[in-house]
Amino acid sequence: MKVSLNWLEDYIKVTKNIEELVKEIKLHSVDVEGFEKAGNNLNNITVGEIMEITPLENADNLVVCKIDVGKDIKNIVTGDLTVKIREKVPVALPGATLANNIKIEEREFKGVISEGMMCSLKELGISGDADKIYRIVDDVPNGTDFVKFFDLYDQILELDILPNRPDLLSYLGVAKELETIDCGVGFNLPDYIKISKGEGFPVRIEYEKCNRYMATVVKDIKVGPSPMWLVKRLGRSGIRSINNIVDITNYVMLETGHPIHAFDLDLIGDQIVVRKAKKGEKILLLDGKEYTMEGEETLITDGDNIIALGGIMGGELSGINENTKDILLEVAHFDPVNIRKSSTYHKITSDSSYRFERGVDPNDSEMVMGRLIKLINELAGGKVEGATTDIYPKPIENKKISIKKSFINDRLGKDLAEKEIEQILKKLDFSFTIVEKSSQQKAMEDVVKMIDLPWDIIDEEWNVSIPTKRPDITQDIDLVEEVGRVYGYSKIQPAFPNLNGLIGSKGDFVSFKEKVEDTMLANGYHEAKTFPLNNGNRMWMENELELRLINPISSELEYMSSKLIYGLLDSVSFNYRNQTKDIKMFEIDKVFHANKDSETGAKEFTNLAFVATGRENNDDFTDKREVTFYSVKGALENLLNEFHVKVEYVRSDQPGFLKAQSARLFINNEEIGFLGLLDPVIADNYYEIKDPIYICEINLDKIFEGKKEIKREFRKVDFPAIKREYSMIVPLNIEFKEIQEIIISVADIVEDFKIFDVYRGKNIEEDKTSITVSIVYRSENKTLTEEEVNQVERSILESLNNKGIKLRES
């Protein structure tokens, strides 16, 4: 928020220079983004009156104006074709310096010498409005020094006000803050008219998101341009001047922090009805755009027509214009959460919504209305008709907080006296009462004083009333913060905190995730962190897209991530397109699935996803191996072995994978993830990757639930093993797990078995493959004989033969 010190002087006498002021505000209140001294470089700008206007020959877009600048008549060429005779304008004479440090000199246009320049508000350093020359409406003689007469010298602070200090979004709030931190004296409210409340313009509140609504009718106003003092103050606060009525509402909003709206009385009905929006309703707002209601907004209506989106923006059809004669003034209070949601949904950020969603004082409405009426009387000649309507069904009371001296001092690390604390509370406008001590407490206190103990047994306690202008103060620790910042944290000697009872430890799941990270790093993968939102068009694994954001930050990021692999593949794509083609990458993070039973409509899981493409070991030029399904599966099994978790692999027919090299993963018949080779068509079309790329994603919550702690012990083997190899012809429709189940079920002396070789090609039928399996036989109790092994072997081969699996003959 930009704050003019000249304007601020209306409410307080600032006692510090600008550099000291910036330092104190930073120490006690909020950050200061910067400050500037405005108008210091302006010179040789005078008030001129246009006496004659003639077109410039051979130039359709230029005119020549004869301008009376007091002691002389100047010829000045301008491109603003809206200028009229007898209008007064600011004129920069030759030698003048403007706000943008441009020097003005005489200049020739089509044979005519222009002896200066008429100025816009931007060139005067007042606002960014450069559309046209500024017309002076104040009564000021020709030849008057424009800069001095209108006091354009100023100092502007730019405050970085966080959402927890809505009271500083006004000049009165900033002025009060300066008095509180001893940077100003003599705080006073501006003049305002005491309003008369009664049965005025009919108002009805039908939606609880509107807490209070005041309405006053003002008639016989004259809409026109605002005087320079008002234009200047608004402009230096970043608001463009529209007309005197709109400018007054903006001025009072900046002054008090309370947004206001004015309706053209002739353009609305004979009542105000505040109600909840209906889904699908439409309204044309003052920004010229039509908005469709979501169904939770607060609407201001006249019973038949919507005339404003409450707390955010007025309607186009009821706005003030140059023909307006009678107006209805609104001073209301709306629910901050409702305004924030509505503003976010419709992507509207206005000065009004900015303040309402942070918290506006509901109990300053009478002063705000009185201030409005006074300024309209002075600048637009309006007169109030009838009483002011004030509908306030459930008045918002001051919060009450009890706090003890010891609580404040313990948390600040500073022993403040009762008088110091009370003085700070008074500065903050926090009224309080001291809790009276019981007779027993008073007796104990007397004893403490008699024996001169260095500590207080009887603690002072205050009941503090927090004014409604400070909605950020809700609990005792907030009061501690207020006392601390006003006193000055810089005055409190730093010390180490007492850590007794504060030393904690990592949770089991955090330690588990760290071990997963370490294992993946040991597997040769690099950790990544991707964005948790996705483009629905690129979520190729989803049958139905469900978790769409109501208000996405962009059309490319509309959906919550149901899988981490989408973001990882985008990262791989970026690296691949930038010539990094040997990639191993993993990510551990939350994913979100639709869940109707959840309050948010979604349920969170923690997943691990990893991808690999290119060479197996790109640091070793002698290693020519490429990443394969089995190397990625090996990385997964290394992880699972760390936690002694057994996963079942089931051949996958999921779209987007090559069936021959993909699997769905199960623990106890519950699916926990997938592993496989990405379909080359998807890899190319979605990610511009033309090499084989393998992906895997698993639910870590399920792995954590199934993990086991097993002591690793060396097992002494007293009896020798017998190892045999079997080359088998296996139909393609049989998975290896079926062979595995047969071997385990038939043989109790099988110590280990694994695939030794897989072959398809010459001498092998197209619908079959050759698999060589090695089996290790061993008994823990004795040395096995050949006959004992042969007997088990025959059982295994017979069972396999029944499945259509035969030994290869050659």
Short mmCIF file of N, CA, C and O in Angstrom, two decimals, residues 125 216 259 265 278 299 324 351 417 682:
data_model
loop_
_atom_site.label_atom_id
_atom_site.label_comp_id
_atom_site.label_asym_id
_atom_site.label_seq_id
_atom_site.Cartn_x
_atom_site.Cartn_y
_atom_site.Cartn_z
N GLY A 125 3.49 13.37 -12.36
CA GLY A 125 3.87 12.45 -11.29
C GLY A 125 2.74 12.16 -10.31
O GLY A 125 2.99 11.73 -9.19
N THR A 216 -28.08 4.86 2.71
CA THR A 216 -28.50 6.26 2.84
C THR A 216 -28.79 6.83 1.45
O THR A 216 -27.99 6.64 0.52
N PRO A 259 -14.52 -0.51 2.45
CA PRO A 259 -15.05 -0.30 1.10
C PRO A 259 -16.50 0.18 1.12
O PRO A 259 -17.28 -0.20 1.99
N LEU A 265 -29.70 5.89 -8.01
CA LEU A 265 -31.01 5.57 -7.46
C LEU A 265 -32.06 5.37 -8.56
O LEU A 265 -33.00 4.60 -8.39
N LYS A 278 -27.72 -17.81 -7.06
CA LYS A 278 -28.18 -19.08 -7.61
C LYS A 278 -27.19 -19.51 -8.70
O LYS A 278 -26.74 -18.69 -9.48
N LEU A 299 -25.00 -11.61 -3.24
CA LEU A 299 -25.48 -10.69 -4.28
C LEU A 299 -26.28 -9.55 -3.66
O LEU A 299 -27.07 -9.76 -2.73
N THR A 324 -26.31 11.14 -13.41
CA THR A 324 -26.84 10.73 -12.10
C THR A 324 -27.20 11.96 -11.26
O THR A 324 -26.42 12.90 -11.14
N ASP A 351 -10.04 -3.44 -5.09
CA ASP A 351 -9.65 -2.82 -3.82
C ASP A 351 -10.64 -3.20 -2.72
O ASP A 351 -10.26 -3.34 -1.56
N ALA A 417 7.37 -4.67 33.34
CA ALA A 417 6.55 -4.28 34.49
C ALA A 417 5.09 -4.12 34.06
O ALA A 417 4.79 -3.94 32.88
N ILE A 682 3.20 -43.73 -27.12
CA ILE A 682 2.95 -42.73 -26.08
C ILE A 682 4.24 -41.98 -25.74
O ILE A 682 4.25 -40.76 -25.58
#
